[in-house]
XYZ file of C-alpha atoms in Angstrom:
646
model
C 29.698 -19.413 74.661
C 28.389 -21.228 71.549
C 25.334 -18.376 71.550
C 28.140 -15.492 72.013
C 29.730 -16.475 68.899
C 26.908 -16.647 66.812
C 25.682 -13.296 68.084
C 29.701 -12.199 67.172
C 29.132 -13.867 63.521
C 25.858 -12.590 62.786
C 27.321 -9.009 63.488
C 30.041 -8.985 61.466
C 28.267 -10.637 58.799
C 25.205 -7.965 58.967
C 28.473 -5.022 59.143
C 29.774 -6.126 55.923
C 26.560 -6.474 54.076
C 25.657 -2.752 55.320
C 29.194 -1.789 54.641
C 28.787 -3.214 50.767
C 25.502 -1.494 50.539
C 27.000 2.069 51.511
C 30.082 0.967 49.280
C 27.602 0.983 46.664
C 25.702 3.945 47.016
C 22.765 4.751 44.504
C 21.883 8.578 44.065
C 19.593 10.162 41.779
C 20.125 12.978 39.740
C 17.948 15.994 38.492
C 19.038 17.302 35.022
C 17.655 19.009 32.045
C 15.768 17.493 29.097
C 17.529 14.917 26.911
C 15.672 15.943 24.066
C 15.780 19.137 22.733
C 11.999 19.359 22.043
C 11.221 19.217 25.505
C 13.628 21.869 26.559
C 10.975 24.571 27.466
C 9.098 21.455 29.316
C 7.503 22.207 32.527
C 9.629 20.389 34.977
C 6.378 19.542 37.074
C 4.595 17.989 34.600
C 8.119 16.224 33.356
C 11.029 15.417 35.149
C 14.544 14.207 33.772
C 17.469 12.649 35.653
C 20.067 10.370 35.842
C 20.377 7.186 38.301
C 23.574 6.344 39.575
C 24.219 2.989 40.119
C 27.248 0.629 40.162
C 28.228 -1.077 36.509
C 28.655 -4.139 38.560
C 25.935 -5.075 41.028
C 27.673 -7.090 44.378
C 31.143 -5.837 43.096
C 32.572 -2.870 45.049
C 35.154 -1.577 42.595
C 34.122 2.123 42.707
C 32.836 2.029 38.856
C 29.567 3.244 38.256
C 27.255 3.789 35.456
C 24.444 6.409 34.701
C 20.783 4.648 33.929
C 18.365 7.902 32.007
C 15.161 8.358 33.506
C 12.137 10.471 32.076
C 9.380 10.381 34.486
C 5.758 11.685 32.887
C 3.492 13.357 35.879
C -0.045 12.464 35.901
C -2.765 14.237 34.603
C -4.794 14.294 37.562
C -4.984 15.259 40.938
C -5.164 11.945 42.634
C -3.161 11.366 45.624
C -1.818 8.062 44.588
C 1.015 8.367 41.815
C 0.110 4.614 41.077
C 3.342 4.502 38.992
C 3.890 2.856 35.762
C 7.371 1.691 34.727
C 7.397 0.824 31.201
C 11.022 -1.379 30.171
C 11.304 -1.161 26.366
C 12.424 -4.429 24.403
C 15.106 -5.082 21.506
C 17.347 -5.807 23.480
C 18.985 -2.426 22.887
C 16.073 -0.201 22.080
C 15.682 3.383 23.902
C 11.982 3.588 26.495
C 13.221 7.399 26.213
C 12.812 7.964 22.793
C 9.335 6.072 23.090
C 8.258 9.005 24.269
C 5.839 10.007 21.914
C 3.578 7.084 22.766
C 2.999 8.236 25.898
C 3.076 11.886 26.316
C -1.052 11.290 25.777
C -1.549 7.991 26.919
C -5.124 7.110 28.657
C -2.830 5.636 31.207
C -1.065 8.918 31.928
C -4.348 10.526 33.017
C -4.295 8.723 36.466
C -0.841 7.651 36.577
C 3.098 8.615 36.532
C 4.705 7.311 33.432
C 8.617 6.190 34.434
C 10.252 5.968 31.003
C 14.100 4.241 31.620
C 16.785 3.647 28.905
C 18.092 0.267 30.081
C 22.078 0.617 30.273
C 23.844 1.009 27.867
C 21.183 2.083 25.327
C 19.984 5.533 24.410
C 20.998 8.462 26.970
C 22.314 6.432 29.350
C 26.103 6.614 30.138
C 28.015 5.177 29.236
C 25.875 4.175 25.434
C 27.395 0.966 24.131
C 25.955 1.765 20.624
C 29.548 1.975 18.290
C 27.342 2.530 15.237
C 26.230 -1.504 14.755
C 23.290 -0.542 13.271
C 24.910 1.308 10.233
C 27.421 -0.840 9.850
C 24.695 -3.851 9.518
C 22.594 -1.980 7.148
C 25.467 -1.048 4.549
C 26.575 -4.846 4.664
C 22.902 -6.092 4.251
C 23.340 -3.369 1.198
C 25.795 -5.079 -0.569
C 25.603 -7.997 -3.288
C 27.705 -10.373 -1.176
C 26.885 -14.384 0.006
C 25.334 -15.304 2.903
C 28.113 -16.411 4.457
C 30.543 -13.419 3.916
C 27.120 -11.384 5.122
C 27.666 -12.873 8.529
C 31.447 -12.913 8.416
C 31.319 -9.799 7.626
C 28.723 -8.986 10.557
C 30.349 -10.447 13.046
C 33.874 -8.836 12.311
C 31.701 -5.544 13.163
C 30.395 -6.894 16.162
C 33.984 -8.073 17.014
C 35.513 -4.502 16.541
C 32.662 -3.034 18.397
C 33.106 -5.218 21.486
C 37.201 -4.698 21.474
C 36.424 -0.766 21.409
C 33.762 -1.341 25.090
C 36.633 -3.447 26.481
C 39.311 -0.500 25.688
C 36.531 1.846 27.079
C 36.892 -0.113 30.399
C 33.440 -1.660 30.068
C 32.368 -4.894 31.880
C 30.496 -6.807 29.312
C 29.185 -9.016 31.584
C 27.656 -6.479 33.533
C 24.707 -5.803 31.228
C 21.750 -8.108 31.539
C 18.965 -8.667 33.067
C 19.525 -9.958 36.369
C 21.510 -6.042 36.760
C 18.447 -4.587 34.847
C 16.101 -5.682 37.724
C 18.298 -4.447 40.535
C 18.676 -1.321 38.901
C 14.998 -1.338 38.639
C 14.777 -1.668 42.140
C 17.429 1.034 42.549
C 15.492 3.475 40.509
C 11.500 2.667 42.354
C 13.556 3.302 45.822
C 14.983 6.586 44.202
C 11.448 7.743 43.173
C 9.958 7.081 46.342
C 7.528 4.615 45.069
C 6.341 2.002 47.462
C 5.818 -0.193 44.562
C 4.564 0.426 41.244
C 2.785 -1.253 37.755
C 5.378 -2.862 35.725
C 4.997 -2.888 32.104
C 7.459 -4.658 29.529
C 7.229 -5.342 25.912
C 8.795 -8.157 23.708
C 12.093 -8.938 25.357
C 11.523 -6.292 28.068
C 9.195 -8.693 28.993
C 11.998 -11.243 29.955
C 13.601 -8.524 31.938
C 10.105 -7.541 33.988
C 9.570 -11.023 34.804
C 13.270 -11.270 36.233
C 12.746 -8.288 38.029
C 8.615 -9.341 39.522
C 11.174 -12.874 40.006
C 13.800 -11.073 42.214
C 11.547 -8.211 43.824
C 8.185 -9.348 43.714
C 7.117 -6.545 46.692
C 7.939 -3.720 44.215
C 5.198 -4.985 41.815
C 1.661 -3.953 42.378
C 0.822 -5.360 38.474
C 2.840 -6.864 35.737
C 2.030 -6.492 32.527
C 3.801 -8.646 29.295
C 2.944 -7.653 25.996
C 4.526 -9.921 23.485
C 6.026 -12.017 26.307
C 9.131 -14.489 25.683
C 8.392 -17.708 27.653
C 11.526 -19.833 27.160
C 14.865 -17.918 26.427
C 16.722 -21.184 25.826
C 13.653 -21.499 22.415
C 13.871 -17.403 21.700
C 16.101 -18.298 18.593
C 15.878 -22.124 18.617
C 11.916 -21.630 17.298
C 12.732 -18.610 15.206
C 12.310 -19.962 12.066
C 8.704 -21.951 13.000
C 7.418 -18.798 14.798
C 7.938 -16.902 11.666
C 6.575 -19.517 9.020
C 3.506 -20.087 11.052
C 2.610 -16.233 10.782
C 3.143 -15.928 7.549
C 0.762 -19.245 6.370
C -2.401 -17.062 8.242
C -1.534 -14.791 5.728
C -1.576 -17.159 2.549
C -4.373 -18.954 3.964
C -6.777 -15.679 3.881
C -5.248 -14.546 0.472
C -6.623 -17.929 -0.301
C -9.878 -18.252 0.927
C -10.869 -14.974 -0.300
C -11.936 -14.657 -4.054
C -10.789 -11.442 -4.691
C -7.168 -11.658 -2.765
C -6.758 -15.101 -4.809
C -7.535 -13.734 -8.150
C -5.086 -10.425 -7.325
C -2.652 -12.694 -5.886
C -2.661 -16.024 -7.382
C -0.378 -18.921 -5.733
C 0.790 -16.317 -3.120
C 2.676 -18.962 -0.956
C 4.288 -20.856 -4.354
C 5.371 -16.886 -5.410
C 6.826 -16.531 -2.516
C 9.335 -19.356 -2.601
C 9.721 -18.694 -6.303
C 11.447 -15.469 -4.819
C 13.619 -16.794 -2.871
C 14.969 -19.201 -5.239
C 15.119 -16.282 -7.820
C 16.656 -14.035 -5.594
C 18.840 -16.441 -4.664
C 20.155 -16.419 -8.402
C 19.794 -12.875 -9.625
C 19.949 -10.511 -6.721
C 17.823 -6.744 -7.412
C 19.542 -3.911 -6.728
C 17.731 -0.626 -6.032
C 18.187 2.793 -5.882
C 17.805 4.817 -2.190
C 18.273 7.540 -0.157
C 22.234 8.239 0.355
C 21.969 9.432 3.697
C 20.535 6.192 4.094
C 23.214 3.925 2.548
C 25.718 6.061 0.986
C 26.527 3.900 -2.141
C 22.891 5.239 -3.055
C 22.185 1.815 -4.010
C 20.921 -1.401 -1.947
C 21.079 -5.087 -3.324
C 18.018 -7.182 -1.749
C 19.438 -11.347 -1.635
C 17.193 -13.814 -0.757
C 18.023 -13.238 2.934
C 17.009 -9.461 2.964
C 13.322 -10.613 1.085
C 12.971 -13.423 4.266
C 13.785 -10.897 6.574
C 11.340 -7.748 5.180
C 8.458 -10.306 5.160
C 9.424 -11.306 8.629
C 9.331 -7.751 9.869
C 6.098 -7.010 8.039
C 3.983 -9.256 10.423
C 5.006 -6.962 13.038
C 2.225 -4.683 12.252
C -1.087 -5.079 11.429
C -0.931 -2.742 8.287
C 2.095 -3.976 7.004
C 0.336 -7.262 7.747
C -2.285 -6.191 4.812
C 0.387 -5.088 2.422
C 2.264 -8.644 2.388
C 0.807 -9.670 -0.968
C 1.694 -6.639 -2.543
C 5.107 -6.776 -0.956
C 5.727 -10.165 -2.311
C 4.058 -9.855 -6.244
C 6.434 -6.493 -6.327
C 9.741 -8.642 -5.427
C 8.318 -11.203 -7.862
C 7.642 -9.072 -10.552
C 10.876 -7.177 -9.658
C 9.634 -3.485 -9.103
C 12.531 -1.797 -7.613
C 11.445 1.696 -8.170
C 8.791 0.959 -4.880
C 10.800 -1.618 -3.029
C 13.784 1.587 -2.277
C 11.160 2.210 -0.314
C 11.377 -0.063 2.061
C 15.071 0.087 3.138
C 13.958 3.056 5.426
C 12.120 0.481 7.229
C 15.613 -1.500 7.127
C 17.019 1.107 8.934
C 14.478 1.742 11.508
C 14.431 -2.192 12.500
C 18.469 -1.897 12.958
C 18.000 1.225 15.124
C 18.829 -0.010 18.222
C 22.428 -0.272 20.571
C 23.616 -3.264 19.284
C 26.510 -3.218 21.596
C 23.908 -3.650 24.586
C 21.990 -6.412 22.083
C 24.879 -8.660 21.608
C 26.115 -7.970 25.738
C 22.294 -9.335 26.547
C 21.711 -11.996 24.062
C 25.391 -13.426 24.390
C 24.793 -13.369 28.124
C 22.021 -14.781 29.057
C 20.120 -15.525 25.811
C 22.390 -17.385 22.833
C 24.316 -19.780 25.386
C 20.748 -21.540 26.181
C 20.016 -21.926 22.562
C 20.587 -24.868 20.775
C 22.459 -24.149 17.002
C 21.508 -27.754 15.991
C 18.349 -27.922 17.373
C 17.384 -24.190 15.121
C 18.714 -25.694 12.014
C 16.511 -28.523 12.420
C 13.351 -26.298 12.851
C 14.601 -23.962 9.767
C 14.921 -27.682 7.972
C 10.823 -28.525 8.402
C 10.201 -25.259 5.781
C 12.504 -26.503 2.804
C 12.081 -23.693 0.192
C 13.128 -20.987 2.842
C 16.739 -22.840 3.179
C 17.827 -22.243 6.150
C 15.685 -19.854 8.208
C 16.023 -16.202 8.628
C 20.127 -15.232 8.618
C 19.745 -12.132 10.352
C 19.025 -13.843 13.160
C 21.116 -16.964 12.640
C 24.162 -15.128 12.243
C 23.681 -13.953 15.810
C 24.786 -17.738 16.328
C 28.288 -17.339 14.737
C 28.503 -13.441 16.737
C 27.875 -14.941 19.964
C 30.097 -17.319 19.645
C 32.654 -15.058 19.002
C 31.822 -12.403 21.628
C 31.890 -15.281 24.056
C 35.049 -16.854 23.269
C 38.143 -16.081 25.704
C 35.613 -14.851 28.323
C 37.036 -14.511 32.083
C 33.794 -15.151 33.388
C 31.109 -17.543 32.332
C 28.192 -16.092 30.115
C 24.899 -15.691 32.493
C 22.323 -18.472 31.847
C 19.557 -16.497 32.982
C 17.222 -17.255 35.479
C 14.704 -19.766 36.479
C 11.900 -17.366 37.393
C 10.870 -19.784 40.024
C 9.316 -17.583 42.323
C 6.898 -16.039 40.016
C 4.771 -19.115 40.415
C 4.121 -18.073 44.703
C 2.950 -14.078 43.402
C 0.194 -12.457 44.804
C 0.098 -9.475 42.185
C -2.466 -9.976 39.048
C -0.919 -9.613 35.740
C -2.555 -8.944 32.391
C -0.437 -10.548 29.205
C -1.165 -10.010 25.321
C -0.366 -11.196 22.287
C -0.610 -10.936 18.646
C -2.401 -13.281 16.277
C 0.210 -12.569 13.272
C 3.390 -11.879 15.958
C 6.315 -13.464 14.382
C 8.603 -13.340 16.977
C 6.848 -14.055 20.373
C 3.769 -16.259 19.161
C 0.481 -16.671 20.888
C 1.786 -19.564 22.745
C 4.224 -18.043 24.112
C 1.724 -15.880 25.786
C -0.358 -18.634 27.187
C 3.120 -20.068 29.020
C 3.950 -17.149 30.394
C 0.291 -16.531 31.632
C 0.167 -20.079 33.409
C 3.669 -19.320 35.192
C 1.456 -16.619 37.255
C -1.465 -17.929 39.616
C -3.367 -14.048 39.067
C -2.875 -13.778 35.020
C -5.196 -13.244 32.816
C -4.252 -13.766 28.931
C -5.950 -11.634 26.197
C -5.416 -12.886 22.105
C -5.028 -9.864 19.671
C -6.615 -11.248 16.675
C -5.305 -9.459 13.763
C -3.065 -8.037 14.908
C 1.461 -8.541 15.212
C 3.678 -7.907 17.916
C 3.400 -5.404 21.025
C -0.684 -4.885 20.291
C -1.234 -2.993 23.539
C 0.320 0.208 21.698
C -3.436 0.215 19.745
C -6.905 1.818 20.645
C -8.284 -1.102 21.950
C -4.906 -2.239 23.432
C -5.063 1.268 25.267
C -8.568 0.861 26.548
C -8.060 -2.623 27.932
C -4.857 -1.520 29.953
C -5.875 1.705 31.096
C -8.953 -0.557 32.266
C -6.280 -3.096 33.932
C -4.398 -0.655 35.575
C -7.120 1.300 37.289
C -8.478 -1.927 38.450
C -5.852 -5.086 38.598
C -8.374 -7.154 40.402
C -11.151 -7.127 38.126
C -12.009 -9.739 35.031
C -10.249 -7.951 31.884
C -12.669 -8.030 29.046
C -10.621 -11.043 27.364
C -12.501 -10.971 24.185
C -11.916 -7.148 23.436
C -9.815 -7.842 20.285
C -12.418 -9.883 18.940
C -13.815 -6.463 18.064
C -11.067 -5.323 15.837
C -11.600 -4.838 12.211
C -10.323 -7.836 10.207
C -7.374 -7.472 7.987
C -7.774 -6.284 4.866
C -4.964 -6.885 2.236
C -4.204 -4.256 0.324
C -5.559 -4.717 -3.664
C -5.662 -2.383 -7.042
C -2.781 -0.160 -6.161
C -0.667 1.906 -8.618
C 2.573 1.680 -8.133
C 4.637 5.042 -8.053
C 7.677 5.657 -6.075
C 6.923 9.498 -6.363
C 3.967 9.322 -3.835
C 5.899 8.276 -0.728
C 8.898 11.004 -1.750
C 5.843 13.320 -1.675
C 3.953 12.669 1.292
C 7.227 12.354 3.563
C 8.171 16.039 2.393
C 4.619 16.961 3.144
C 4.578 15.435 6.007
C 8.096 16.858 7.666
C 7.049 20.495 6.722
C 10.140 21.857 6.740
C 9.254 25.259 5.857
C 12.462 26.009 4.539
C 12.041 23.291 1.600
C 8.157 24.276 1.250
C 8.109 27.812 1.152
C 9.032 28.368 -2.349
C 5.691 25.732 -3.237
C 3.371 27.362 -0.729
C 4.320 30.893 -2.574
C 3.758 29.468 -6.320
C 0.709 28.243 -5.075
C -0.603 31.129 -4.041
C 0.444 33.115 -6.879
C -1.763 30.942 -9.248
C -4.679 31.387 -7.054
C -4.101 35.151 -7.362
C -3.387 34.955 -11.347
C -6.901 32.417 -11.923
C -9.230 35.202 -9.847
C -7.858 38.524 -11.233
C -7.498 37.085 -14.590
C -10.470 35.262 -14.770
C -12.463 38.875 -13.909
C -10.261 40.699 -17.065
C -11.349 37.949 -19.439
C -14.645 38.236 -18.409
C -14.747 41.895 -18.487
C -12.656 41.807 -22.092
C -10.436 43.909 -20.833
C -7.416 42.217 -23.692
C -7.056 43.877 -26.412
C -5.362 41.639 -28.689
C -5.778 37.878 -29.557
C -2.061 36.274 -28.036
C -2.729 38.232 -24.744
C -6.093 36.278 -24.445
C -4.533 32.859 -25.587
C -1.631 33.357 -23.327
C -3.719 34.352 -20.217
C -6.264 31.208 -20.649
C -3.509 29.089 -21.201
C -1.600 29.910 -17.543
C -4.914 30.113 -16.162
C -5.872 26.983 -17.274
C -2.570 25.521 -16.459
C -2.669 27.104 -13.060
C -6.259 25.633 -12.538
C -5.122 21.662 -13.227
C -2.088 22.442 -11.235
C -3.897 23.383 -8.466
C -6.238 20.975 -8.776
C -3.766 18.230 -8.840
C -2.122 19.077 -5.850
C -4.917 19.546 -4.164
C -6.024 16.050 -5.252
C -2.836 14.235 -4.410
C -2.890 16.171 -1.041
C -6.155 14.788 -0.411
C -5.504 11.128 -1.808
C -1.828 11.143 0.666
C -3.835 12.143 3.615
C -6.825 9.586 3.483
C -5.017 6.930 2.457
C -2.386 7.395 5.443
C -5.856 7.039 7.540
C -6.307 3.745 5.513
C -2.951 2.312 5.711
C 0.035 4.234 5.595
C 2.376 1.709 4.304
C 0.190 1.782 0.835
C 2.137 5.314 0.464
C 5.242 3.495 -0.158
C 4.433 1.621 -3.497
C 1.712 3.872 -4.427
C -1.701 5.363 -4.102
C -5.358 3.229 -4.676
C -6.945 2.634 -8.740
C -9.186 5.083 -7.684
C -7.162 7.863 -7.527
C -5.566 7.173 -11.095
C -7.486 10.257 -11.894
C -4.559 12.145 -10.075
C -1.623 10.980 -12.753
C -4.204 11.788 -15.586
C -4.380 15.356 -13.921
C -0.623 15.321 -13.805
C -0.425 15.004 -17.633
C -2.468 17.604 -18.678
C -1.040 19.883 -16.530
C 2.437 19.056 -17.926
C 1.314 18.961 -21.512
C -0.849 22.820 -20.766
C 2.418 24.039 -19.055
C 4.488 23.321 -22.027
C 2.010 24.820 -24.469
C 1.562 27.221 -22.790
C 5.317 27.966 -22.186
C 5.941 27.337 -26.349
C 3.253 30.119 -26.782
C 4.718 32.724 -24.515
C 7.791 32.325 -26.004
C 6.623 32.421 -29.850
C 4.353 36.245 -29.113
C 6.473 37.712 -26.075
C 6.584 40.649 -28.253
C 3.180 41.035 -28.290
C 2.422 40.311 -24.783
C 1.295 42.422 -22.091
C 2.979 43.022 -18.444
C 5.275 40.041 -19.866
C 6.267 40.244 -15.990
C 3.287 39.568 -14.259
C 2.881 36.660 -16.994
C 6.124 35.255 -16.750
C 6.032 34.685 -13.002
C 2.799 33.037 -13.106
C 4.278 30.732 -15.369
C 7.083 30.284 -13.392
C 5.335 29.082 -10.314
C 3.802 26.095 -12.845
C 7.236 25.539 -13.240
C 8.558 25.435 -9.581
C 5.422 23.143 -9.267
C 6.362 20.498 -12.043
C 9.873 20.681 -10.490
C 8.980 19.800 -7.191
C 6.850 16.715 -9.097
C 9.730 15.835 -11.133
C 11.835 16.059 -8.320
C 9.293 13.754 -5.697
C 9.445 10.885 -8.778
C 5.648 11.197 -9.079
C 5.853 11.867 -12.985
């Protein structure tokens, strides 16, 4: 009897779980390209879709979300897809629009690249973005305290998470915990048996919840830039930052030549804040970048741009610089870096704050970070940009029906059989070395690999691509651990002249609209035309009278430095982009200073020149022909005057 009833129980318990499984159906979806560049894309060698999944994982309310999924085909014609399933970080940031990286990735030779956008971010549906970003970047514009930055901030956040719950969005449905099960949705969907999980900075949190949950779907994990401890993610902000930045002082000051460029580098910097503090520096910009035109760097904005500097290597090597032009207040190159502003801040904030005030702000300690911002006494206070996320969270958490998610323990990950590879930077600000060596001793198969010189995420780099394209086609085998040691060291960034004009030039250059261009491209050619058939009736004395021969050598000549100046400057923008890019935005190298002498002799022969015509147009042959040569010097000054560069 006993045995009949648990056979009865154990039946009706199995009928509901299948019954809640079919409730919650997952399908997968074929579509066209998201992006419009990939429109004519050849649907074999990428495919586009949409997995359907329920908002709420274990709820069966009918409500389900769309999760965008761009899946790369492999190069080769290996059996094995040996699948790669790449989960971007922010939290917020789109793996979609990361595609880019990847379209000629080593690791796509062998291997499918799955590219996701987590929900809520990018083209998933529904996109929890409500402009955030924007919003944060015109308040960081303004001239405004501290305090009213982050009152201000989290009144936008506020608005933003009102208009999700009037959309009918469940804002505790978006973390990690219903990442991984719609990871494991999406590998069942595919028809992978399991596949090579790869996450970066806080995608790394969400792989190792997923490898936690469903450790058969992993055949390899790999962290780059891992987070250990969520519950220390903000508490050790200010610390993880600070330490970065003293590697940086400390080889300004062991090095003769950094020390005597940049003297006291570390006192300078403080001496910023504190001055910044007092008298704020407003700079011009971009309006469709801020539309005031104008953008007021406080203390707090200079903390911040150092902070994101360490992220990468060659913005590693322009710190100095960075710091010496806030110090010696150079606004007409530091416009220049509220692009970068913008491109940190372009993210769904809406899924950011429904992740961090889920799972990752209720573990963190307020107290405990404003005693580790305390140890570094001239930075008062830490970073607020990420501080503020304190007062937001606690906010977007109040009046909450259910309880925010604490996360998970990751318990499991300790019994895995699958080997995992984890990296990180030597200069990463955010997820520090030893973060990486925790997360490597959680796993009894991980290997851990140091990127010396280099910031966060440095498995996006040559030898980063080498060493996991190695990984992947062979898990079990001894990494080459000491691969970075290789890399070239830094090399901060000395003797530049500043000029705001160079960057406006080489980002006009470099989007080619033809459009914009065209009108150049044609004076251009003109002059070449004028200086060969010219240069032949000069020689062949084939002027009769003295202004025509003073008026032709003067265009020619003038047509001859213009040319040679924009061939120069072409030249100087394109190897020092190979260099560092980053110079391009205060300036180019002493060494090209040659180029700005060019640029004023060309100006002064142009107006000469100009004067000249004028004064004897009477006496001056096919005035015509003439006049339009001396036009395109024009057009070419204008587009000079109009780049900034003289």
């Amino acid at each position: 009897m006993k045995l009949r009833k648990t056979i009865i129980t154990i039946s009706f318990l199995f009928a509901i779980l299948i019954g809640n499984l079919n409730a919650q159906n997952v399908t997968f979806e074929k579509r066209t390209a998201f992006m419009p560049q990939f429109k004519e894309s050849d649907p074999k060698r990428i495919s586009w879709g949409y997995l359907t999944v329920p908002e709420t994982w274990g709820v069966n309310n009918g409500k389900t979300i769309k999760i965008a999924v761009t899946v790369l085909k492999k190069n080769s014609t290996a059996k094995d897809s040996n699948a790669i399933v790449f989960i971007q970080g922010g939290p917020g940031a789109s793996g979609i629009d990361n595609i880019w990286l990847w379209l000629n990735h080593p690791l796509r030779e062998n291997n499918d690249i799955v590219l996701f956008d987590v929900r809520g971010t990018g083209y998933s549906q529904p996109r929890l973005d409500g402009g955030l970003g924007k919003k944060f970047l015109e308040i960081l514009a303004k001239n405004q305290s501290e305090e009213e930055d982050e009152r201000q901030k989290t009144n936008a956040a506020m608005s933003s998470k009102q208009d999700l719950i009037n959309r009918g969005i469940n804002l505790d449905a978006y973390n990690s915990q219903a990442v991984a099960n719609d990871l494991h949705a999406l590998k069942a969907a595919l028809k992978y048996k399991n596949w090579n999980v790869y996450g970066v900075s806080y995608g790394t949190y969400m792989a190792q919840v997923y490898a936690n949950n469903f450790a058969g779907d992993v055949k390899s994990l790999l962290l780059d830039s891992p987070v250990y401890d969520i519950s220390t993610y903000y508490v050790d902000n200010t610390s993880n930052y600070m330490n970065s930045l003293q590697k940086v002082f400390k080889i300004c000051k062991n090095d003769k030549t950094y020390d005597k460029q940049y003297p006291n580098l570390e006192k300078i910097y403080y001496e910023v804040i504190a001055d910044l503090e007092k008298n704020p520096l407003t700079v011009t910009v971009d309006k469709t970048i801020i539309p005031s035109g104008t953008f007021t760097y406080n203390a707090e904005d200079f903390k911040v741009a150092v902070q994101q500097a360490l992220y990468n290597k060659k913005l590693v090597e322009v710190i100095p610089l960075l710091i010496y032009q806030f110090h010696e207040r150079k606004g007409e190159s530091l416009g220049n870096l509220v692009s970068a502003f913008s491109t940190l801040l372009a993210m769904d904030y809406g899924v950011y704050y429904c992740v961090s005030c889920n799972e990752t702000l209720p573990k963190n300690d307020f107290v405990k970070y404003q005693n580790n911002a305390a140890q570094f006494e001239g930075l008062n206070g830490g970073i607020s940009f990420y501080k503020s996320d304190f007062k937001v969270c606690d906010a977007w958490n109040s009046n909450r029906t259910v309880a925010a998610k604490k996360g998970s323990d990751l318990a499991n990950l300790s019994s895995s059989a699958y080997p995992v590879l984890v990296f990180s930077g030597e200069f990463d600000p955010i997820t520090p070395l030893d973060n990486a060596k925790k997360v490597a001793q959680r796993f009894p198969k991980a290997n851990y690999i140091e990127a010396k010189t280099y910031g966060h995420v440095p498995s996006f780099t040559k030898i980063g691509y080498k060493v996991v394209e190695s990984f992947i086609d062979n898990p079990n085998q001894q990494p080459d651990l000491s691969s970075f040691n290789k890399a070239d060291k830094v090399r901060l960034v000395t003797g530049i002249t500043i000029n705001k004009g160079v960057s406006n030039t080489g980002k006009s250059l470099g989007e080619q609209d033809p459009i914009f261009l065209f009108p150049l491209v044609t004076a251009l050619l003109l002059m070449i035309g004028f200086i060969f058939a010219y240069l032949i009736k000069l020689i062949k004395k084939r002027y009769t009278t003295i202004q025509d021969k003073i008026v032709r050598i003067g265009v020619t000549i003038t047509s001859i430095f213009g040319l040679a100046l924009f061939g120069c400057l072409l030249m100087a923008i394109l190897k020092v982009s190979e260099q560092n890019y980053f110079i391009l935005a205060f300036g180019l190298p002493e060494t090209f200073n040659y180029i700005f002498l060019l640029i004023l002799i060309f100006f002064v022969c142009l107006i000469l020149t100009l004067v000249y015509y004028i004064a004897t147009i009477k006496k001056t042959d096919a005035r015509s022909v003439v006049f339009s040569v001396i036009f395109s010097n024009i057009l070419l000054a204008t587009y000079l005057l109009y780049w900034g560069i003289f």
